[in-house]
Short mmCIF file of C-alpha atoms in Angstrom, two decimals:
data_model
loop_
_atom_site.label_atom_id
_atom_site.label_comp_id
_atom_site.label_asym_id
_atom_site.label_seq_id
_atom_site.Cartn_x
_atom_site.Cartn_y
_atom_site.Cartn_z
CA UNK S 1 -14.88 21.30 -4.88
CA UNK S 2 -16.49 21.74 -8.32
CA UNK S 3 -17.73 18.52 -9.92
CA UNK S 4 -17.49 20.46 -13.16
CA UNK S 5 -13.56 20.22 -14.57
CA UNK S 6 -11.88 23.23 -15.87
CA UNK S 7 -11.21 24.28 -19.38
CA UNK S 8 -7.26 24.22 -18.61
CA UNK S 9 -8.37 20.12 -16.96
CA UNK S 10 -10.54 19.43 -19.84
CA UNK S 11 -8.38 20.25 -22.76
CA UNK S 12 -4.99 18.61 -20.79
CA UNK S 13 -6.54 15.51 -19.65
CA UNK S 14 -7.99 15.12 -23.43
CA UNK S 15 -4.51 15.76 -24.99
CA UNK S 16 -3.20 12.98 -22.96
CA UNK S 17 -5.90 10.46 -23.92
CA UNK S 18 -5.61 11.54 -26.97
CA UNK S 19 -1.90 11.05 -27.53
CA UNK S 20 -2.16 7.85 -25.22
CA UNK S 21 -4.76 6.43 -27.94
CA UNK S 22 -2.52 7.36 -30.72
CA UNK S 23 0.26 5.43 -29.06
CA UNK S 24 -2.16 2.10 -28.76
CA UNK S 25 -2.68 2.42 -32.10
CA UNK S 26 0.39 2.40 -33.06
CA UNK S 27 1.35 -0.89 -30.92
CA UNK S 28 -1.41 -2.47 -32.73
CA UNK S 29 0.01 -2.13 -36.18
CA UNK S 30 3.65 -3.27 -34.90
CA UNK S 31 3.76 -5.98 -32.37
CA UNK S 32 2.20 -4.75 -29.72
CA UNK S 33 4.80 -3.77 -27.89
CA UNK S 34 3.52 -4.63 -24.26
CA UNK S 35 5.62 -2.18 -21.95
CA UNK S 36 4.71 0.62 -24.53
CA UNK S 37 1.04 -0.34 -24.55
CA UNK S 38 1.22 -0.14 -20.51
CA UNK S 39 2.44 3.18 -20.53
CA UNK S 40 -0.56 4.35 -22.84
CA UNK S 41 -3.04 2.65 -20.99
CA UNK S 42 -1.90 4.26 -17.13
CA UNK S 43 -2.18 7.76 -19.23
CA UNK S 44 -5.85 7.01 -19.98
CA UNK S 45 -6.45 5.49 -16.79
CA UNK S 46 -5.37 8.77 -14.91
CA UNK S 47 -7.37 10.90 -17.45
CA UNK S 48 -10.40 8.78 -16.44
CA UNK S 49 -9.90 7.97 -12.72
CA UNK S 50 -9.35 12.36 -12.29
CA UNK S 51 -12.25 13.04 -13.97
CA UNK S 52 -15.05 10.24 -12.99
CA UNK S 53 -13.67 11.63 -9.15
CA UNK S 54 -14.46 15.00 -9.77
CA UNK S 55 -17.86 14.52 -11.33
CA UNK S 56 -18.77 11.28 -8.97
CA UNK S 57 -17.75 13.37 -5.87
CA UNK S 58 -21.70 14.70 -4.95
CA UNK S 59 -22.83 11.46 -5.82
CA UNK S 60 -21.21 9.89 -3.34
CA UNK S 61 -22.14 12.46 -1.07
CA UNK S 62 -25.98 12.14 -1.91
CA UNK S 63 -25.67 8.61 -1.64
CA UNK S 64 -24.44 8.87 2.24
CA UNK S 65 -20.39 8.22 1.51
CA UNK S 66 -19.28 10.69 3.36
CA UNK S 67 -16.95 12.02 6.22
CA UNK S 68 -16.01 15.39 7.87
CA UNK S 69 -12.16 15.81 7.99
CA UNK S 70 -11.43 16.26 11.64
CA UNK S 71 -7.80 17.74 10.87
CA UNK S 72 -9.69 21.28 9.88
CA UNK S 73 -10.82 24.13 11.95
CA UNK S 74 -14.17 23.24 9.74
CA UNK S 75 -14.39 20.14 9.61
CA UNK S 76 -15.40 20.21 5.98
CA UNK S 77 -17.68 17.10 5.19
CA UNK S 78 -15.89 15.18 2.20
CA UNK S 79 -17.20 12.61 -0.03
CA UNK S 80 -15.87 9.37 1.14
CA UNK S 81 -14.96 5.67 -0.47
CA UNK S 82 -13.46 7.49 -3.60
CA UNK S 83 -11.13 4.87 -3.76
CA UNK S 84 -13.40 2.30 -5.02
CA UNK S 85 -13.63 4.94 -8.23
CA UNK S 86 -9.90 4.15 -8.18
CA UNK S 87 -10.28 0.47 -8.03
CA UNK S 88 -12.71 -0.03 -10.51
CA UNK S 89 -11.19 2.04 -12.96
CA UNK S 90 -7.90 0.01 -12.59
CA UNK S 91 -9.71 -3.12 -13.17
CA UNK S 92 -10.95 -2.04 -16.48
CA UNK S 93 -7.72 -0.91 -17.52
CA UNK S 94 -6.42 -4.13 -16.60
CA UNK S 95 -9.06 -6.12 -18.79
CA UNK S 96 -8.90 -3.91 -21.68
CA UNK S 97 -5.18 -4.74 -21.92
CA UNK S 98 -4.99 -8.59 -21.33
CA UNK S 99 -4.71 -9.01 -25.19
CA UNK S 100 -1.39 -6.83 -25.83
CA UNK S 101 0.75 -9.29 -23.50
CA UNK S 102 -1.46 -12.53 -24.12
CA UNK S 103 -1.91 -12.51 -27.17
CA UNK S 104 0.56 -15.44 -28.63
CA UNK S 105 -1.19 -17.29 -25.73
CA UNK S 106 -4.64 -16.28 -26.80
CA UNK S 107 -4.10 -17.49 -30.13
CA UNK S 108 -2.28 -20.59 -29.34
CA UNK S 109 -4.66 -21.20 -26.26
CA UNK S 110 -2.01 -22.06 -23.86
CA UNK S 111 -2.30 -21.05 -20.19
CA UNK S 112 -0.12 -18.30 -20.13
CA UNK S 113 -2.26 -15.52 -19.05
CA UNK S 114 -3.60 -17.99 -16.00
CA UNK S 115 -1.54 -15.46 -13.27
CA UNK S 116 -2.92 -12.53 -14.70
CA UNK S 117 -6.09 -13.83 -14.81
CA UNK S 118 -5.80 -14.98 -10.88
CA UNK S 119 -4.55 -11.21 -10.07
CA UNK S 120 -7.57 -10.24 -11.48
CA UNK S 121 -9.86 -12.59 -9.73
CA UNK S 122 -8.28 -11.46 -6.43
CA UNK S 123 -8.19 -7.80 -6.65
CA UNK S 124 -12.37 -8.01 -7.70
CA UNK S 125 -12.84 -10.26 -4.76
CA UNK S 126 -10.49 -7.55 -2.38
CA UNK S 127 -12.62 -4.45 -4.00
CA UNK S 128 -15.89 -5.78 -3.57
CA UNK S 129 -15.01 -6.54 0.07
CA UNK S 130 -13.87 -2.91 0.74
CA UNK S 131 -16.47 -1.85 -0.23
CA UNK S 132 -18.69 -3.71 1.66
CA UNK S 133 -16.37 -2.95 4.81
CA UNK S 134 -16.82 1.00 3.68
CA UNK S 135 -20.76 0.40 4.15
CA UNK S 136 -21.09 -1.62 6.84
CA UNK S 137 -18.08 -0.71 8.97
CA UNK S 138 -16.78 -3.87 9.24
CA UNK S 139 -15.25 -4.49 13.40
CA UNK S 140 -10.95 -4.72 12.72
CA UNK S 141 -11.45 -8.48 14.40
CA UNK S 142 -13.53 -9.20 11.47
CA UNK S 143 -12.30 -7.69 8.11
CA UNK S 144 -8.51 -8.53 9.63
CA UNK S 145 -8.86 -11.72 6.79
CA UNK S 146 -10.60 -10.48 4.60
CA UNK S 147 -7.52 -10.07 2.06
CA UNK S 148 -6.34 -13.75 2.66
CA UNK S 149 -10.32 -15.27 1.50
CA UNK S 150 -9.26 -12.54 -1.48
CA UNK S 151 -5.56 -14.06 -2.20
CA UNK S 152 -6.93 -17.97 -2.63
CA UNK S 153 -7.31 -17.61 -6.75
CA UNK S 154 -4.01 -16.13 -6.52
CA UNK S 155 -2.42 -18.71 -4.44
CA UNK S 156 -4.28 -21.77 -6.61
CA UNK S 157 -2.86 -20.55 -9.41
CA UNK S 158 0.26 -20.26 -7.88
CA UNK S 159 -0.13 -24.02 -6.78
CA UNK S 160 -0.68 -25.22 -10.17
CA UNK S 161 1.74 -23.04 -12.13
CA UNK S 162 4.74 -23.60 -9.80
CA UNK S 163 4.44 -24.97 -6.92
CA UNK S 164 8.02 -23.76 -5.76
CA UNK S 165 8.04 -24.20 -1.99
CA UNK S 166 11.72 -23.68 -2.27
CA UNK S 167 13.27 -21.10 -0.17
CA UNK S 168 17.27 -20.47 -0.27
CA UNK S 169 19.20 -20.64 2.87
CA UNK S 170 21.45 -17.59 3.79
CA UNK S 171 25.37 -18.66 3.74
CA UNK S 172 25.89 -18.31 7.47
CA UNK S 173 23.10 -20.88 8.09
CA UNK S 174 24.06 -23.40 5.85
CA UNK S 175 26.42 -25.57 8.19
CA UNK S 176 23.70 -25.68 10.51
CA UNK S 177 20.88 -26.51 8.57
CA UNK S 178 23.14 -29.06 6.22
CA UNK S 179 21.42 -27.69 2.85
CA UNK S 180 21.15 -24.80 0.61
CA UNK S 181 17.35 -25.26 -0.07
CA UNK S 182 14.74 -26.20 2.14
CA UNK S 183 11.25 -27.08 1.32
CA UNK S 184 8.91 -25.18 3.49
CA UNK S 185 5.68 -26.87 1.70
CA UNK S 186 2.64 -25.73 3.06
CA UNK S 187 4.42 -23.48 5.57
CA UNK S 188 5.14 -21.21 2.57
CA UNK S 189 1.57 -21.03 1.12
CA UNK S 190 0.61 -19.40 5.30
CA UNK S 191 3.79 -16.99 4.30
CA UNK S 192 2.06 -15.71 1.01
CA UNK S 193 -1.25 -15.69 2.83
CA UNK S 194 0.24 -13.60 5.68
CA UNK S 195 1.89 -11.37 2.85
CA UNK S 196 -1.71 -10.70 1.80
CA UNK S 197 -3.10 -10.44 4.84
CA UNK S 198 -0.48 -7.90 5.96
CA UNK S 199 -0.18 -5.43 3.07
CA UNK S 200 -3.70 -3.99 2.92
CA UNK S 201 -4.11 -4.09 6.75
CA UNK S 202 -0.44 -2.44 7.09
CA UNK S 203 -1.35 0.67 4.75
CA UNK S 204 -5.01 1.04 6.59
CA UNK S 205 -2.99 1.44 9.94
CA UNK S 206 -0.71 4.39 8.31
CA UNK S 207 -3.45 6.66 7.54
CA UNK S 208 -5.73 9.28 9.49
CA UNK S 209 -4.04 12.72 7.62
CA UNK S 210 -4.50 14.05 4.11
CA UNK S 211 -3.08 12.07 1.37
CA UNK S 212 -0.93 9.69 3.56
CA UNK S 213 -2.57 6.11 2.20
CA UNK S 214 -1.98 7.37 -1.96
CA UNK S 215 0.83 8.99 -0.91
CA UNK S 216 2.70 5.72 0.98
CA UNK S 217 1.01 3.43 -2.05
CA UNK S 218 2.69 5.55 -4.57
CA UNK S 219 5.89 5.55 -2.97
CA UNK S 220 6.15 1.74 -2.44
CA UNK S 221 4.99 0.88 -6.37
CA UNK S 222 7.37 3.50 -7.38
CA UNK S 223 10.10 1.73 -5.69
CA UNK S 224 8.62 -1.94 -6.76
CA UNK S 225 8.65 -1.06 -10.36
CA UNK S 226 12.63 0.75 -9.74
CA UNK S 227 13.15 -3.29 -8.39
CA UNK S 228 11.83 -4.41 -11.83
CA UNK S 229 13.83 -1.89 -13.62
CA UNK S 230 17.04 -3.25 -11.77
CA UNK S 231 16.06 -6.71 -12.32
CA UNK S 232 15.47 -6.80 -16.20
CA UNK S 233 18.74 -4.82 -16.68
CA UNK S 234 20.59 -7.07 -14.60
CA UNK S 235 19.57 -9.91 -16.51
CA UNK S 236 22.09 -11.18 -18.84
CA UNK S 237 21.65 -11.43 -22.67
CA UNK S 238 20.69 -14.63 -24.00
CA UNK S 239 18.66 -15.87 -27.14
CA UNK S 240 15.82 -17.13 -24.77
CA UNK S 241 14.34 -14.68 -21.83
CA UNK S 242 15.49 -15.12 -18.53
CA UNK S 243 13.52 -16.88 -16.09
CA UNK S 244 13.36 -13.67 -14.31
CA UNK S 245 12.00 -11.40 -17.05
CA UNK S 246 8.31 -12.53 -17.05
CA UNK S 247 7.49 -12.03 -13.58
CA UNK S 248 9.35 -9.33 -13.40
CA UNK S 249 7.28 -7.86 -16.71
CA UNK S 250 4.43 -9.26 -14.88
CA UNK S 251 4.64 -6.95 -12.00
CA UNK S 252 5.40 -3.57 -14.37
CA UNK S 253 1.97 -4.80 -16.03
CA UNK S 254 -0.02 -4.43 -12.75
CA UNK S 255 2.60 -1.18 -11.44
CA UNK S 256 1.86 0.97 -14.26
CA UNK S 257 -1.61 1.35 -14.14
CA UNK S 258 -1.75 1.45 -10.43
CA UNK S 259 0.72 4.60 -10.56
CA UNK S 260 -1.88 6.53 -12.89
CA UNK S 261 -5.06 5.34 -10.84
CA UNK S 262 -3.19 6.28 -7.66
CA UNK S 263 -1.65 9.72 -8.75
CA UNK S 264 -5.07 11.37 -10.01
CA UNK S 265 -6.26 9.92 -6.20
CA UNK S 266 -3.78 11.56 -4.79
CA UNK S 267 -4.15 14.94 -6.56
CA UNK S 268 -7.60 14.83 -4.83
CA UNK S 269 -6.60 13.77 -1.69
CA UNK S 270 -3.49 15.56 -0.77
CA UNK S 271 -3.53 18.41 1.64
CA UNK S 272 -6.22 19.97 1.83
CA UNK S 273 -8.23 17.11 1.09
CA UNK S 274 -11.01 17.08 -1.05
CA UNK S 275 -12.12 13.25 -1.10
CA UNK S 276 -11.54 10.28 1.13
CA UNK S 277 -10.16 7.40 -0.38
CA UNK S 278 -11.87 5.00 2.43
CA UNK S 279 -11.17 1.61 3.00
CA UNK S 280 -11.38 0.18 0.05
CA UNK S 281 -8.34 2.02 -1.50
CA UNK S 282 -6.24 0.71 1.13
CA UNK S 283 -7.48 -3.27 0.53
CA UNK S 284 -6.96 -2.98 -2.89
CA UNK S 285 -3.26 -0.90 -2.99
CA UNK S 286 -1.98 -3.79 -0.63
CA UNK S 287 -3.58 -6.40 -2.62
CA UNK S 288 -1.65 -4.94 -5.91
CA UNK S 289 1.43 -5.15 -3.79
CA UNK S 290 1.37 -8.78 -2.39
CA UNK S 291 0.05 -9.97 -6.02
CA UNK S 292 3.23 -8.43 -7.97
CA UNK S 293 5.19 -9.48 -4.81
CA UNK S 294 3.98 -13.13 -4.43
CA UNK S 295 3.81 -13.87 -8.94
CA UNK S 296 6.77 -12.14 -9.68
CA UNK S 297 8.58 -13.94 -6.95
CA UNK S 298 10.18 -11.15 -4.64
CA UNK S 299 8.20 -11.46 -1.84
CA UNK S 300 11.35 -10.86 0.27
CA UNK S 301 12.27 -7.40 -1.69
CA UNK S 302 8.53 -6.23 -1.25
CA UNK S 303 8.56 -6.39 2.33
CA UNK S 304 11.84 -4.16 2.23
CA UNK S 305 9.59 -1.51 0.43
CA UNK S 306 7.28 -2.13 3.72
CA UNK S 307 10.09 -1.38 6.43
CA UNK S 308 7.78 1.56 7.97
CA UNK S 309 4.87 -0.37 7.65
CA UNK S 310 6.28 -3.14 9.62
CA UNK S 311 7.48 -0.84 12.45
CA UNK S 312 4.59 0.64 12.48
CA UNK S 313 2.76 -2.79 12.89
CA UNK S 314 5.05 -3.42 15.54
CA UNK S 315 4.75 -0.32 17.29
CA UNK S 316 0.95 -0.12 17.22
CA UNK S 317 0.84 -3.83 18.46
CA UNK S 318 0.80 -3.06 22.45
CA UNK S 319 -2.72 -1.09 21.37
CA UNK S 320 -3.87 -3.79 18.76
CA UNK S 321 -3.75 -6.67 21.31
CA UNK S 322 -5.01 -4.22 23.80
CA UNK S 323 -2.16 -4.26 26.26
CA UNK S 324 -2.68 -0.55 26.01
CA UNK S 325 -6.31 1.02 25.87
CA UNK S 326 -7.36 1.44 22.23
CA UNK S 327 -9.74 4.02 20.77
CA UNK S 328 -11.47 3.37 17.53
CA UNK S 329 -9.65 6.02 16.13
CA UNK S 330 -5.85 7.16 16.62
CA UNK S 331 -5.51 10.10 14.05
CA UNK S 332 -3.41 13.05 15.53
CA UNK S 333 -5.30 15.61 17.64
CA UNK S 334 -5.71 18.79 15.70
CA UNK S 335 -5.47 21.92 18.09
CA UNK S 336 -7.89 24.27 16.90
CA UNK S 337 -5.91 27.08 18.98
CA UNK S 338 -2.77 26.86 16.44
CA UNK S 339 -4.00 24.74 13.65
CA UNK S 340 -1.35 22.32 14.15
CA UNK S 341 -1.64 18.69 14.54
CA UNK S 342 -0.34 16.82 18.09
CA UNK S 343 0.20 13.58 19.49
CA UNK S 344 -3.42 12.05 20.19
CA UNK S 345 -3.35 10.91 23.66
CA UNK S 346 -4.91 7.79 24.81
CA UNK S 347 -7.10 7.77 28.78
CA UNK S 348 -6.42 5.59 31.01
CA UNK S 349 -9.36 4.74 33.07
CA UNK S 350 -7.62 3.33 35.82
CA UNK S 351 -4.22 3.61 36.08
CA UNK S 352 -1.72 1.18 34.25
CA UNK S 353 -0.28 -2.06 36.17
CA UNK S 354 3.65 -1.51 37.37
CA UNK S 355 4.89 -3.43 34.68
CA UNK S 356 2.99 -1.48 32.12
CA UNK S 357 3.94 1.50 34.02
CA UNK S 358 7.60 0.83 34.06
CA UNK S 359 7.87 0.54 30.46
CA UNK S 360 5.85 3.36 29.59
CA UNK S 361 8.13 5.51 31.66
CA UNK S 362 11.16 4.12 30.49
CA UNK S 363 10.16 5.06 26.86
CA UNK S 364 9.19 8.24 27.68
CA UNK S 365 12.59 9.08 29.30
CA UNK S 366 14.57 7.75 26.31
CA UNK S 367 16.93 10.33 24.88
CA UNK S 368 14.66 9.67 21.74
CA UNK S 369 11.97 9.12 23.48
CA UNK S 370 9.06 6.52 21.99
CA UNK S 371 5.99 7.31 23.53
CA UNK S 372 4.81 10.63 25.17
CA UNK S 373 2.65 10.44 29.21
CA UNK S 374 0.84 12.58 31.35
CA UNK S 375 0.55 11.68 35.06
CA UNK S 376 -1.45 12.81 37.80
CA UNK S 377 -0.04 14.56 40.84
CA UNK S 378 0.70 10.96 42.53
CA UNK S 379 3.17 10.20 39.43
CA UNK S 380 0.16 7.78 38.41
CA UNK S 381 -0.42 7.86 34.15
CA UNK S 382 -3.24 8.87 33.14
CA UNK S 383 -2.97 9.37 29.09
CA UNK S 384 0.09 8.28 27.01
CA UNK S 385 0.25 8.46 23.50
CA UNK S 386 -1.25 6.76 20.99
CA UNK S 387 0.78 4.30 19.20
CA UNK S 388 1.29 4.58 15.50
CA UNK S 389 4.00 6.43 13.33
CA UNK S 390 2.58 9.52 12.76
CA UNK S 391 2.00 10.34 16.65
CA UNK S 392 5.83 9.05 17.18
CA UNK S 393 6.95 11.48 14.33
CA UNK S 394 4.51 14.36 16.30
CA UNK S 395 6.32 13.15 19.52
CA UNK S 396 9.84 13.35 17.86
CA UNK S 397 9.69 16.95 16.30
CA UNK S 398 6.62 18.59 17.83
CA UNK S 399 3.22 20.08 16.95
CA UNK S 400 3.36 20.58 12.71
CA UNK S 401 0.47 21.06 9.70
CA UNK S 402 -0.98 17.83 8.34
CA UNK S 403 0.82 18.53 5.15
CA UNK S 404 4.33 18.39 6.82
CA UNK S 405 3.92 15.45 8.70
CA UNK S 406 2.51 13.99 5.31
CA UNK S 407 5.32 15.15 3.95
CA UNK S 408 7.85 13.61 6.22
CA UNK S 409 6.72 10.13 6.64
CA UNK S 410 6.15 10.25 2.78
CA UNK S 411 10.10 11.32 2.81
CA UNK S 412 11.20 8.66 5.23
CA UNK S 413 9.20 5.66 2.95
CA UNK S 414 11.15 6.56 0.08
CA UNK S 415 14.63 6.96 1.68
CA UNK S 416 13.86 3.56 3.98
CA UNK S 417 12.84 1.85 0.82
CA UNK S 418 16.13 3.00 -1.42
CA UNK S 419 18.34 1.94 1.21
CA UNK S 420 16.06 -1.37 0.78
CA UNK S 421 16.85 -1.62 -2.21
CA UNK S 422 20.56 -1.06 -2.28
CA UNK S 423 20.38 -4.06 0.15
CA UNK S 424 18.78 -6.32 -1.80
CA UNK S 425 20.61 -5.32 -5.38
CA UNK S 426 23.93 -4.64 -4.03
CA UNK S 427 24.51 -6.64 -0.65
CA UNK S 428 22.54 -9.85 -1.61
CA UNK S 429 25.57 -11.66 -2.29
CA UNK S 430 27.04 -11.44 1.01
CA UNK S 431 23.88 -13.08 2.37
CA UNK S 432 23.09 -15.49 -0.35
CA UNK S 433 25.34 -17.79 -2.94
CA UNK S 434 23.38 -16.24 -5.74
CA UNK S 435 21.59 -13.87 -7.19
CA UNK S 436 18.37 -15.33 -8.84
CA UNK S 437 18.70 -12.21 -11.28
CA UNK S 438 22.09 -13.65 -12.64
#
């Protein structure tokens, strides 16, 4: 890859900073229209996260942040940790536009830029700590809370600005429980810390092919700001703002730029690969997500945009707890032979108890079958698949390139996510009394 951009990349990513400066400057001498100013700002963002990639990309290398992609006949070596280019880049952007939504506040020097301010604080505390996992490998035991020490401004603020424990009680439950609310109090503050635990971890565990971390990111703040979209048009008409339309504005603040930092990622790290994003992309894409999730108050409808992740967590968790043996790394196997990718297989140094046994079997002789075995020639198992979502999907419909498979899964996170959504915005009042839109 040339660290040098095109004339054709030069002259288009200038035009759009360009017309994305004209359009700040415009906001500035109306009232600064907030939304509009986003918009602008994710344009420049892209324009600078493509191009500080491209020309960072044999720095990194130099420095020793770097990888060989094992999914090649190759094995081209790759500059690694790009994502922290991402990251940083995102955090400027967010800086540089605290004074377009907070500016009333500024001036009046109220406290209503104090969630912002905590996303902030959390995201720099979840970057630096991705990076530092990036550089000193950090053992999965270990950097497993790393996000939650990286939530606590977020969750103090959260403490002093509401302090809504609150959670509603579905319909069917009601008799039973004798109330509509119930105050979970400290219970709920573990919930949002799990939320943050679980979103960076859940995307690092969905990766090991081209482009699959950006591209699952993408597809999940794509569908978070379509939830905000719903939600502010839902909102009736009133003289003063819903209490719904700041959070929700909130979240399309942090979604925005995120989408622009992610998608000139992604153009670099789709199939075939040219950077890695590294750990640190994955901390601070799940970070974004429990932040707009946890301050904009839909924790529930983000963790519908995480379906796959969550069966994925569940999947993997025989290997994670080490029920099943667990090597460091559970990418596909690529088969030099026909350049396809396969189900990586997992030994079995001694073979498997007869429970373990049993249920491997049964899986494997599933009409749809969930895991795929070898055995020996005393029907002993000697290798089974390795358990994540993209060796099921290998298992499911064969040997494929790395750019199908990213592909599919890609496909099956949006259409799992919609049908989310349609849940929560269409079937939510067969569950709950209200809507907290309405």
């Amino acid at each position: 890859m040339s660290n040098d951009l095109s004339r054709t990349e030069t002259l288009s990513l200038s035009a759009l900073s360009i017309a994305c400066l004209a359009v700040l400057a415009n906001t500035f001498q109306g009232n600064g229209e907030p939304l509009v100013a986003s918009l602008a700002f994710s344009g420049i963002a892209f324009s600078f996260t493509y191009s500080l990639i491209r020309w960072l990309a044999q720095t990194f290398i130099n420095a020793g942040l770097k990888g060989r992609d094992m999914s090649k006949l190759r094995k081209p070596e790759l500059p690694e940790t790009m994502g922290a280019v991402c990251a940083v880049v995102y955090l400027l952007t967010l800086i540089t536009f605290i004074p377009f939504p907070f500016y009333q506040d500024i001036v009046a020097a109220t406290s209503g830029g104090a969630s912002y301010l905590s996303a902030l604080l959390s995201l720099q505390s979840v970057v630096i700590l991705g990076i530092a996992d990036d550089l000193f490998d950090i053992r999965w035991r270990h950097k497993l809370f790393i996000p939650a020490f990286a939530a606590i401004p977020m969750l103090v603020v959260y403490f002093v600005d509401y302090g809504v424990t609150n959670v509603v009680v579905p319909v069917q439950l009601e008799p039973y429980l004798g109330a509509a609310l119930i105050d979970l109090g400290w219970i709920y503050y573990a919930y949002m810390a799990c939320v943050a635990i679980f979103c960076p971890n859940s995307i690092n565990i969905l990766a090991g092919i081209n482009g699959i971390e950006v591209s699952q990111s993408i597809v999940i703040a794509v569908l978070l700001l379509l939830n905000d979209l719903l939600s502010l048009y839902a909102a009736p008409a009133s003289p003063s703002p819903h209490p719904a339309t700041d959070p929700h504005l909130f979240s399309i603040y942090l979604l925005l730029p995120f989408i622009g930092v992610s998608t000139a990622l992604w153009w670099h790290n789709c199939y075939p690969a040219r950077v890695f994003v590294g750990d640190t992309y994955c901390y601070f894409a799940g970070m974004v997500f429990a932040i707009v999730g946890i301050l904009g108050h839909f924790s529930k409808t983000l963790l519908l945009t995480f379906i796959p992740q969550i069966l994925n967590f569940l999947y993997s968790s025989p290997q994670l707890f080490r029920v099943i043996p667990c090597p460091r790394h559970r990418l596909p196997h690529f088969n030099s032979r026909t350049g396809l990718l396969e189900p990586s297989m997992t030994e079995w140094q001694h073979p498997p108890g007869r429970i373990v046994t049993g249920a491997l079997k049964l899986l494997a002789g599933l009409p749809v079958p969930l895991v795929a075995i070898r055995e020996n020639d005393e029907g002993a198992i000697t290798q089974s698949s390795n358990l994540t979502l993209l060796n099921l999907w290998l298992v499911w419909f064969g040997p494929m390139k790395e750019d199908r498979l990213a592909v599919g899964i890609t496909g099956a996170q949006m259409a799992v996510g919609i049908m989310g959504l349609f849940v929560r915005h269409k079937l939510a009042l067969l569950v709950f009394r209200q809507d907290n839109r309405r």
